[in-house]
Short mmCIF file of C-alpha atoms and ligand atoms in Angstrom, two decimals:
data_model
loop_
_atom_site.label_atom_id
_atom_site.label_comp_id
_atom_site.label_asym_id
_atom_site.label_seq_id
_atom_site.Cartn_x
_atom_site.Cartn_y
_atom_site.Cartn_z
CA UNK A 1 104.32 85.49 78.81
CA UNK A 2 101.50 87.82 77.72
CA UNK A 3 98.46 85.76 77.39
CA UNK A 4 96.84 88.16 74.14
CA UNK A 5 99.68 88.36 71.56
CA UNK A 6 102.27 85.72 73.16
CA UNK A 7 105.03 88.01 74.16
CA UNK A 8 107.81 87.88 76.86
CA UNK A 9 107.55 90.47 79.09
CA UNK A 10 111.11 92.54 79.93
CA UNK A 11 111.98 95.21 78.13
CA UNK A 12 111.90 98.59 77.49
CA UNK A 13 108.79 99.99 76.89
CA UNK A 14 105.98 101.27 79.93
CA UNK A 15 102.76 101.08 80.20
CA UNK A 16 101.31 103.14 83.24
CA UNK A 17 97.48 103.48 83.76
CA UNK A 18 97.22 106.59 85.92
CA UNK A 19 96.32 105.87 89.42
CA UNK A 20 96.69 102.37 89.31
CA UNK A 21 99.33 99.24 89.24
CA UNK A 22 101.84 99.62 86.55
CA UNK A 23 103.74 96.84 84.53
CA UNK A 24 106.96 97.21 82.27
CA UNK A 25 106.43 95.44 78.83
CA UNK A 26 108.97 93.96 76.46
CA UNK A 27 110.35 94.94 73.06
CA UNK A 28 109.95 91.75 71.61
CA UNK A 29 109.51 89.77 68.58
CA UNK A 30 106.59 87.38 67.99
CA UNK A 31 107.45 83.74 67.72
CA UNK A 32 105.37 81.19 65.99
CA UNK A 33 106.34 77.86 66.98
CA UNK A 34 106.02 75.24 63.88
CA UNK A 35 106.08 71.62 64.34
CA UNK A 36 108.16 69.39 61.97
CA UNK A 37 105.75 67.06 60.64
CA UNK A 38 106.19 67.77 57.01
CA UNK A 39 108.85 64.95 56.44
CA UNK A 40 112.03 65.96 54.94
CA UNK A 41 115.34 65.18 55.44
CA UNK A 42 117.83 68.65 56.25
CA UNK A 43 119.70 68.65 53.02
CA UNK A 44 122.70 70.57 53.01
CA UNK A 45 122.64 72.16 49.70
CA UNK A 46 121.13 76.01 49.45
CA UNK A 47 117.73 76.36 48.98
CA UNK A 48 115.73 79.57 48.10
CA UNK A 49 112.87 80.27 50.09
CA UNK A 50 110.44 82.62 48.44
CA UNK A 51 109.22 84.66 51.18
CA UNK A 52 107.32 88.29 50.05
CA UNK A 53 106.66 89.55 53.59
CA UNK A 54 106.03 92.69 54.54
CA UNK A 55 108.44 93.95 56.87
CA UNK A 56 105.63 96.01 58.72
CA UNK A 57 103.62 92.50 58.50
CA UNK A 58 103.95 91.96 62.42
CA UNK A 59 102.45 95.94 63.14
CA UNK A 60 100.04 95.62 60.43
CA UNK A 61 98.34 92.42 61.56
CA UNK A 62 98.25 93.69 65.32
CA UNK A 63 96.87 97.30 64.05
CA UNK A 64 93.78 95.45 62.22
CA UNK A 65 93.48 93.11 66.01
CA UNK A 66 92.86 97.08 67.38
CA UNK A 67 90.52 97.91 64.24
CA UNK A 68 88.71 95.50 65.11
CA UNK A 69 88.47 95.57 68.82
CA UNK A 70 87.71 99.78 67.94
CA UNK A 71 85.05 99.07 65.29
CA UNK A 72 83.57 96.26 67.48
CA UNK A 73 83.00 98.97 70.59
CA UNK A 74 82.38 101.83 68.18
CA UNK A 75 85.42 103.70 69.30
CA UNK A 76 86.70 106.24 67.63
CA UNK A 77 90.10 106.31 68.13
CA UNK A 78 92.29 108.86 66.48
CA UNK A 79 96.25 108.94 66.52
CA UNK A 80 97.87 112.68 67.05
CA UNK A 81 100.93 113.28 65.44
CA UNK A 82 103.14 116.39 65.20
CA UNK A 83 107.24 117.93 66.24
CA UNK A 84 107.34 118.16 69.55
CA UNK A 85 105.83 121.48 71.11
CA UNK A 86 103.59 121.86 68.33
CA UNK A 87 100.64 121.74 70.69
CA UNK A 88 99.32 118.08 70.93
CA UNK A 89 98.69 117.75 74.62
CA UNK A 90 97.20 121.63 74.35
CA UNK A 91 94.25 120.76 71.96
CA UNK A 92 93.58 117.90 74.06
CA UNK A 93 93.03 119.10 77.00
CA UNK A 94 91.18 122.45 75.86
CA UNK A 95 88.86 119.40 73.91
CA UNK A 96 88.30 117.42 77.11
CA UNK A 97 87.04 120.46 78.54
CA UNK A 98 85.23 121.36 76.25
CA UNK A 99 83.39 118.61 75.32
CA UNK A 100 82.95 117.40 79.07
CA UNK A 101 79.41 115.78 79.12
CA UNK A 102 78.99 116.18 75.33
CA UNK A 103 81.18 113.17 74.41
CA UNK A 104 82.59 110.19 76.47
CA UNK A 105 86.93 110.54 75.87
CA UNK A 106 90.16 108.02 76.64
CA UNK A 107 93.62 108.97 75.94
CA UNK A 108 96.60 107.15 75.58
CA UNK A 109 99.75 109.09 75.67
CA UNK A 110 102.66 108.47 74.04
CA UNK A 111 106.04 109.77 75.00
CA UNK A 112 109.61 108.55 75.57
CA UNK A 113 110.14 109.36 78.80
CA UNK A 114 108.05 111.01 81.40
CA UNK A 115 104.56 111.12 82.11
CA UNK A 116 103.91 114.89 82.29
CA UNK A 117 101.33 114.75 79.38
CA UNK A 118 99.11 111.93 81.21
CA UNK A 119 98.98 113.94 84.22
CA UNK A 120 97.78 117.28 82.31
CA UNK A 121 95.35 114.37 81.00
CA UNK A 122 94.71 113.15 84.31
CA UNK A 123 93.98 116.81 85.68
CA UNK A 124 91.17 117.09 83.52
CA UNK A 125 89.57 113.90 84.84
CA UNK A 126 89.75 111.30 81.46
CA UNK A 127 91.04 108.50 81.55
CA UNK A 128 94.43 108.05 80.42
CA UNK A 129 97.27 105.50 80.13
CA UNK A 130 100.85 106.44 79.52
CA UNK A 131 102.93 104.41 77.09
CA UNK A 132 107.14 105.25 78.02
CA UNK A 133 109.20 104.12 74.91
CA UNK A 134 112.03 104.49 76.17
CA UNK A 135 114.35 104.81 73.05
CA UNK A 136 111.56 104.23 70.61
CA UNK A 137 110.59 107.03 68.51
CA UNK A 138 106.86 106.16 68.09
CA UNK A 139 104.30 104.22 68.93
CA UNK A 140 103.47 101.25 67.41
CA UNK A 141 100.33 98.87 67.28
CA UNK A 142 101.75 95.83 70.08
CA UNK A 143 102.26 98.94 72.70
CA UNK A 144 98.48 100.49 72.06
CA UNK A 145 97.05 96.49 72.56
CA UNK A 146 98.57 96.35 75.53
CA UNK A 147 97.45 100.04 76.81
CA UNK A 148 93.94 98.88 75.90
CA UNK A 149 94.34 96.06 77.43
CA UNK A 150 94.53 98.11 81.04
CA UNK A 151 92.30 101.00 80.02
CA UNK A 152 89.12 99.67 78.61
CA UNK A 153 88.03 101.88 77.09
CA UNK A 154 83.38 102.82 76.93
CA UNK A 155 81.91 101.68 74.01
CA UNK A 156 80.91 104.21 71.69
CA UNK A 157 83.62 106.92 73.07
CA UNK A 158 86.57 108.94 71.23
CA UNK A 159 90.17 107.49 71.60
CA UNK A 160 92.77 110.34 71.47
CA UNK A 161 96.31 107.84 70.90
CA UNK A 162 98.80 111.05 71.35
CA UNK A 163 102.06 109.51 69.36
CA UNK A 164 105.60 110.76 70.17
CA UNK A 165 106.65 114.18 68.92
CA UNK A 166 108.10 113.32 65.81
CA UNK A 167 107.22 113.63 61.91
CA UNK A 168 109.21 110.80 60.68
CA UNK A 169 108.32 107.35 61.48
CA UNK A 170 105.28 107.23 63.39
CA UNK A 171 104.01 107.73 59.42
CA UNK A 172 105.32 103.99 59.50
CA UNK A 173 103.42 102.35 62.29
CA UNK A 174 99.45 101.95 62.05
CA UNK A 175 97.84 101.80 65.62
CA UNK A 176 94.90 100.84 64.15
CA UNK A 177 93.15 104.20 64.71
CA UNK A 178 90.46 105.37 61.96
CA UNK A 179 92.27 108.47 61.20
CA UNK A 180 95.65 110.30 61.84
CA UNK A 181 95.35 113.78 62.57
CA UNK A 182 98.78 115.74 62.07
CA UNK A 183 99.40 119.25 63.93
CA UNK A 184 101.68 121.65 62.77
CA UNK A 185 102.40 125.56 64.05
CA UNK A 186 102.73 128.31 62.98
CA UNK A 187 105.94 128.78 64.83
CA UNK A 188 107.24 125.91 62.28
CA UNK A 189 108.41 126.07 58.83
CA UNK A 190 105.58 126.34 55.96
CA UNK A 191 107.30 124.10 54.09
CA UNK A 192 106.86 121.51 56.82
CA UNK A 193 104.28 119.43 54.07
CA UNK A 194 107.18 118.85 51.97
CA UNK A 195 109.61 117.86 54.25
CA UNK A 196 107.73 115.38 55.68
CA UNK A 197 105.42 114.17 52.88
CA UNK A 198 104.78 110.84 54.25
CA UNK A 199 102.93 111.83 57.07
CA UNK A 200 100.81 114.60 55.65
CA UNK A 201 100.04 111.98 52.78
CA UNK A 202 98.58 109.88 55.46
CA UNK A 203 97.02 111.94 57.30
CA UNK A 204 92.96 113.05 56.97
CA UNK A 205 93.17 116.11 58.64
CA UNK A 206 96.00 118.43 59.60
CA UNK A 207 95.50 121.24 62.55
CA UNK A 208 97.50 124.28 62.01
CA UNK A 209 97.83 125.65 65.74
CA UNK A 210 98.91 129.13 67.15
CA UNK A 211 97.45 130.79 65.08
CA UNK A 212 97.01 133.52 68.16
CA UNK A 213 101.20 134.02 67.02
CA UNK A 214 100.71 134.47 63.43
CA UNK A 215 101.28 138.56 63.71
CA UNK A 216 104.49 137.78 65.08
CA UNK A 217 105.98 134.75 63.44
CA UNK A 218 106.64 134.99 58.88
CA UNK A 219 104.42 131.96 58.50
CA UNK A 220 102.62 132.01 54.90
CA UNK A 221 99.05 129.94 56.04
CA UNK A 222 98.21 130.37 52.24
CA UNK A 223 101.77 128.56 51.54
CA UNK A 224 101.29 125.77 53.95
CA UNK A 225 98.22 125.36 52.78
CA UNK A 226 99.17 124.75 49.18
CA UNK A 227 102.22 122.81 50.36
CA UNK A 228 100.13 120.34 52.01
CA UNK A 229 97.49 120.05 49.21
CA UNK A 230 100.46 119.36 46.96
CA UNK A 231 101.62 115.94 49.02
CA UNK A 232 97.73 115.07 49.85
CA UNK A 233 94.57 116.89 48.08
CA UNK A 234 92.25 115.31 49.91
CA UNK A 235 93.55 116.71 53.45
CA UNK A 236 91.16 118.38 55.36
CA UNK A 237 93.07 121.76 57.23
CA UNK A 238 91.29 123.59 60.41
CA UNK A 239 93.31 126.42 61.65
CA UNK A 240 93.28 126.74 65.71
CA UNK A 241 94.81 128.53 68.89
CA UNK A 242 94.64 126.40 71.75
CA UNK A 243 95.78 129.87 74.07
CA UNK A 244 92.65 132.18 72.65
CA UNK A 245 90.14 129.28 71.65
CA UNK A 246 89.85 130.93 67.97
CA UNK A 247 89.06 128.06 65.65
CA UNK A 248 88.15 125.63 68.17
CA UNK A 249 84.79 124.93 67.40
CA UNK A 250 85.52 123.82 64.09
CA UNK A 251 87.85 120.94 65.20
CA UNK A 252 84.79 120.12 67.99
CA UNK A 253 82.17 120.11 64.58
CA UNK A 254 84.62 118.39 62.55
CA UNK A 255 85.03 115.72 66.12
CA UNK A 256 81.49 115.35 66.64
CA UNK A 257 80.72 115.10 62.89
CA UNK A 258 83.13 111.84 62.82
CA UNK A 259 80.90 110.31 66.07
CA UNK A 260 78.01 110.31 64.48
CA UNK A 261 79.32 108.62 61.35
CA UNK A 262 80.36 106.25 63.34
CA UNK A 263 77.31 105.45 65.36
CA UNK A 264 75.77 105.19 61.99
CA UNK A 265 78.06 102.51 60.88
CA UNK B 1 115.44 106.37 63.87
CA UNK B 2 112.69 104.00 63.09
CA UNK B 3 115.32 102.20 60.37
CA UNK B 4 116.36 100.38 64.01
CA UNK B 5 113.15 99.00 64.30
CA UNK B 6 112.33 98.19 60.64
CA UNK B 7 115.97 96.00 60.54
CA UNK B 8 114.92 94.38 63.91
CA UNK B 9 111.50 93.23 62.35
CA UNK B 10 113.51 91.66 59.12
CA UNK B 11 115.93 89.63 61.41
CA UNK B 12 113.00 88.25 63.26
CA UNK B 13 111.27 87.52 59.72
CA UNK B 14 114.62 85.80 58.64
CA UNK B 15 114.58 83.89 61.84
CA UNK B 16 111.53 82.48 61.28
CA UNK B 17 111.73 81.31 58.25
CA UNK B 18 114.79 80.09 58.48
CA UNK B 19 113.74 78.11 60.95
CA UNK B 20 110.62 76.89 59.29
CA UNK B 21 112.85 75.58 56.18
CA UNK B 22 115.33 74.00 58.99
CA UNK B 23 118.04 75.97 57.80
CA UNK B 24 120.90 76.89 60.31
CA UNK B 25 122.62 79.61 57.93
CA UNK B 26 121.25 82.50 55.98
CA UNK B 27 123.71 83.32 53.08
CA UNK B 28 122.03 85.50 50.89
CA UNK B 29 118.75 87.87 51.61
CA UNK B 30 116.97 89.58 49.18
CA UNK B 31 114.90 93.34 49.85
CA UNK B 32 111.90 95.21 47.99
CA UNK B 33 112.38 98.76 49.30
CA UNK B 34 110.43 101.75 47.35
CA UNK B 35 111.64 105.36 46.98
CA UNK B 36 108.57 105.93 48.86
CA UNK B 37 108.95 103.13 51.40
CA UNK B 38 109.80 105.94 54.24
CA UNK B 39 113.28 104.58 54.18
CA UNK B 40 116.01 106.91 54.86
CA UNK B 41 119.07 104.66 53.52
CA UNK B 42 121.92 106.15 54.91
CA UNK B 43 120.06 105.64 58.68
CA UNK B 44 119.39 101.97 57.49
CA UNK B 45 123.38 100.88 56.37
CA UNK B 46 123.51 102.63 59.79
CA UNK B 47 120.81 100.17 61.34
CA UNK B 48 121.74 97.38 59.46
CA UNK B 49 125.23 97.19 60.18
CA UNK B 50 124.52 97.77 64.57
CA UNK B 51 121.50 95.03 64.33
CA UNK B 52 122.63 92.29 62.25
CA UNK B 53 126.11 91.64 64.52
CA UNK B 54 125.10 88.44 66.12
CA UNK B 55 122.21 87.46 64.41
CA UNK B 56 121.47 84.88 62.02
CA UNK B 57 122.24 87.87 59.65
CA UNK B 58 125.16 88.52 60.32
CA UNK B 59 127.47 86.73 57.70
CA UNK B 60 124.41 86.82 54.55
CA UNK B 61 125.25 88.82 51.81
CA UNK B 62 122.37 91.38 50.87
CA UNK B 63 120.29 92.29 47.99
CA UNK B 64 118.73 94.99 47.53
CA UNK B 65 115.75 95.75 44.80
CA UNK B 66 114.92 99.45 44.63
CA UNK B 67 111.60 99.75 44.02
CA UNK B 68 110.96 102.73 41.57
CA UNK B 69 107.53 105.29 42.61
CA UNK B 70 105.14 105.24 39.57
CA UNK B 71 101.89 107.24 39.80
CA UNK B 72 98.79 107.42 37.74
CA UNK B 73 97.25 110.87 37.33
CA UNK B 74 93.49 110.72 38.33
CA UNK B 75 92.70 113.81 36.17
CA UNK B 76 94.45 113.03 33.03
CA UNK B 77 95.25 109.01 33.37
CA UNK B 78 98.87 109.69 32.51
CA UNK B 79 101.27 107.01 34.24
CA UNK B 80 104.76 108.37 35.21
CA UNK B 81 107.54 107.94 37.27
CA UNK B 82 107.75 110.51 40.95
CA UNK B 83 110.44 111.11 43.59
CA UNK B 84 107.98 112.45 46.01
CA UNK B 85 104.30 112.13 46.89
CA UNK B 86 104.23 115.67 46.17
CA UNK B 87 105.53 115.73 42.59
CA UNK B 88 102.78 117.20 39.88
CA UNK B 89 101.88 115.40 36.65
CA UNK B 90 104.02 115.86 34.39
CA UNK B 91 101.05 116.27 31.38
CA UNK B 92 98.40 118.45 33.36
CA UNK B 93 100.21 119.77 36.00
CA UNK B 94 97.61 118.14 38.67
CA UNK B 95 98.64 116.69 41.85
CA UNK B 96 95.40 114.07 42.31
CA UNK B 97 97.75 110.70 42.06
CA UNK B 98 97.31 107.19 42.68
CA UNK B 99 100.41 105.78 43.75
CA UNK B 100 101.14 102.67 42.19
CA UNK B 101 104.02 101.85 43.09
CA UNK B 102 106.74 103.07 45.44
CA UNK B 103 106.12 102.04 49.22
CA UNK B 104 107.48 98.40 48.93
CA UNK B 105 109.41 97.14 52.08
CA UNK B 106 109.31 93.58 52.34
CA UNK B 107 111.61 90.56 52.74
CA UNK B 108 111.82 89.11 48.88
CA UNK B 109 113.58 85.71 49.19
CA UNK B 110 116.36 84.28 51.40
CA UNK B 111 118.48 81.65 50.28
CA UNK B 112 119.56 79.26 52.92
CA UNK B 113 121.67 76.19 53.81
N1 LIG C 301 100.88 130.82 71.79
C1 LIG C 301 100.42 129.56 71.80
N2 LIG C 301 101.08 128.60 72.46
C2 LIG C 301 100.57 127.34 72.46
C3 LIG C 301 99.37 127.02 71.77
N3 LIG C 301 99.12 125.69 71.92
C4 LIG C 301 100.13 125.21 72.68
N4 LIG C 301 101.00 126.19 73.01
C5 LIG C 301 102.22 126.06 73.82
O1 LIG C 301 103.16 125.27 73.12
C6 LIG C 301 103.92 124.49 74.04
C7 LIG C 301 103.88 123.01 73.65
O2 LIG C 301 102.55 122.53 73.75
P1 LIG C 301 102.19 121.01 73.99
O3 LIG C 301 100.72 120.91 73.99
O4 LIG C 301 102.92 120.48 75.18
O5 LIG C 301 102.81 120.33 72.67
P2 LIG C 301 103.01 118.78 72.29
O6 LIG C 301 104.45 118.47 72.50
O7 LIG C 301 102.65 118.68 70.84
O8 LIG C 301 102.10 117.98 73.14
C8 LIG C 301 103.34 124.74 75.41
O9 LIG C 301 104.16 125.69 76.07
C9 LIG C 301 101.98 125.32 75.11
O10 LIG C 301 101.54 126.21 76.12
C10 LIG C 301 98.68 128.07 71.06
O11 LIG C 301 97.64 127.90 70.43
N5 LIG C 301 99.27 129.31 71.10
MG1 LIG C 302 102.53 116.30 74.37
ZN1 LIG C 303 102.47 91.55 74.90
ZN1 LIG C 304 103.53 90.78 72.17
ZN1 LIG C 305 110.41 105.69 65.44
ZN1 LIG C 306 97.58 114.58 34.56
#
């Protein structure tokens, strides 16, 4: 039994912090024992029960536990979405570079099955923690509690939550971060936007990477552009190459403006 | 195929409050889902029809409520019905929405014996 949100342990999903003890984690459902002390007798005729839950109540009320916990250390904590290959792990570790001694960073990787991504994390000397989700598409909010849990993250640093490669339903699941970044490439369709509205809609900022391939590749960056301003007009769009380092310093300036908004706060 | 997870989440609300109204069988159980939801439906029949074997589910007869997408047009005020988020007012052209409605997915009612 997990002593924070009441879970059983046993299940599917990993947690591994790099370099130290690892435990395996259940895919569970949260019980809430009742007691019966309300004095009826169990009649049986039907009875409606109104019940107007949210379906997502269970993720949502765990991703504002993680809100909180962020807001209380002033963590910034961003969740990375994309397709797979579209160059996720890249811009981190080019940023942890980077920014080495300029910013404090954590990352918690997200992937299905291996941990290749936390150990090109782990090469560059941040912390990281790898969630495995086995069958699980995304990440959602119980599997990031528990990954802080192990991780502890400094106050006051930048929380990179890498999600797994995939545009569909991590859309769905709030971690709890302050802002969802989505990356697309240029090695992608243009009309990527519109296929997968939902997460560009809830997204603040969207990366367009590669763009060291654009002579090569019939990618319309004015297109995409448009495209994604048509499913969200308020989305922010830097365009990158995490090979040449062309563009890079805007994502750092748009990172360090979002740190010191929030050590104003 | 997150539609797994989402019908996992609405047994375990079903459960529970079947439980809480000390009912043993769930025979009807009634859904809000929007056209915006993020629900792909085919991949939930899919879902529904793998999860529910078993479960307190299994024999309750479902309802579904589509949830139509409405929008308000922050340029113009117009209110009008959308299929997607990326849909343009149909009176200016503009694409600065409010969604009003459209991303319902929630457990409406159950009725129980
Ligand atoms: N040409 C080019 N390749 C890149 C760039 N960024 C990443 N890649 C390559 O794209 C592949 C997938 O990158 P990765 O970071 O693992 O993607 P992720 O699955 O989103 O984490 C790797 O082979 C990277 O070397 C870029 O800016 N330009
Ligand atoms: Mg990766
Ligand atoms: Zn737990
Ligand atoms: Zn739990
Ligand atoms: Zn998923
Ligand atoms: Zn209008």
């Amino acid at each position: 039994m997990c002593a924070t949100c009441g879970c059983d342990s046993g299940g599917s999903t990993a947690i591994h912090h790099l370099g130290e003890h690892e435990h395996t984690h259940g895919a569970h459902s949260h019980s809430h024992s009742h007691s019966h002390d309300h004095g009826h007798s169990h009649a049986s005729s039907k009875t409606i029960v109104d019940v107007e839950q949210d379906v997502l109540h269970q993720n949502n009320l765990l991703a504002q536990r993680n809100r909180g916990y962020f807001d209380a250390k002033n963590i910034l904590a961003l969740n990375l979405v994309s397709s797979p290959g579209s160059g996720k792990t890249s811009l981190l570790e080019r940023t942890l570079k980077d920014l080495k001694g300029e910013l404090e960073f954590a990352v918690i990787e997200g992937d299905q099955q291996t941990t290749n991504d936390a150990d090109r994390i782990h090469a560059t000397g941040t912390k990281v923690t790898q969630i495995n989700t086995g069958k699980g598409c995304h990440l959602d909010s119980h599997m990031v509690l528990h990954a802080l849990q192990g991780m502890k993250p400094k106050d006051n640093s930048v929380l990179f939550i890498e999600n797994v490669g995939n545009l569909v339903c991590p859309a769905m699941f709030d971690l709890g971060e302050k802002e969802r970044v989505v990356i697309i490439s240029v090695t992608e369709g243009d009309d990527k936007p519109l296929k997968y509205p939902d997460m560009f809609h809830s997204s603040t900022l969207c990366i367009v990477n590669k763009i060291d391939l654009l002579p090569y590749v019939p990618f319309d960056m004015e297109k995409v552009k448009a495209n994604a301003k048509k499913v969200n007009p308020a989305l922010e769009i830097l365009e990158v190459s995490c090979t040449s380092g062309e563009g890079l310093q805007t994502w750092y300036n748009w990172l360090k403006s979002r740190v010191a908004v929030s050590e104003l706060i | 195929m997150h539609e797994l997870s989402i019908v996992m989440s609405i047994i375990d609300i079903a459960k529970q409050q079947a439980d809480r109204a000390c009912a043993t069988i769930i025979d009807e159980i009634e859904l809000d889902i929007g056209t915006l939801s993020g629900i792909e439906m085919d991949s939930f029949e899919f879902a529904w029809k793998q999860a529910v074997r078993g479960s307190v589910l299994e024999g309750a007869v479902r309802k579904i409520n589509t949830i139509e997408a409405k929008a308000r047009c922050l340029d113009c005020d117009a209110v009008f019905s959308i299929h997607h988020y990326f849909d343009p007012c149909p009176v200016c052209g503009e694409h600065l929405l409010d969604i009003l409605s459209g991303k319902e997915l929630k457990v409406k009612s159950l009725v129980v014996s």
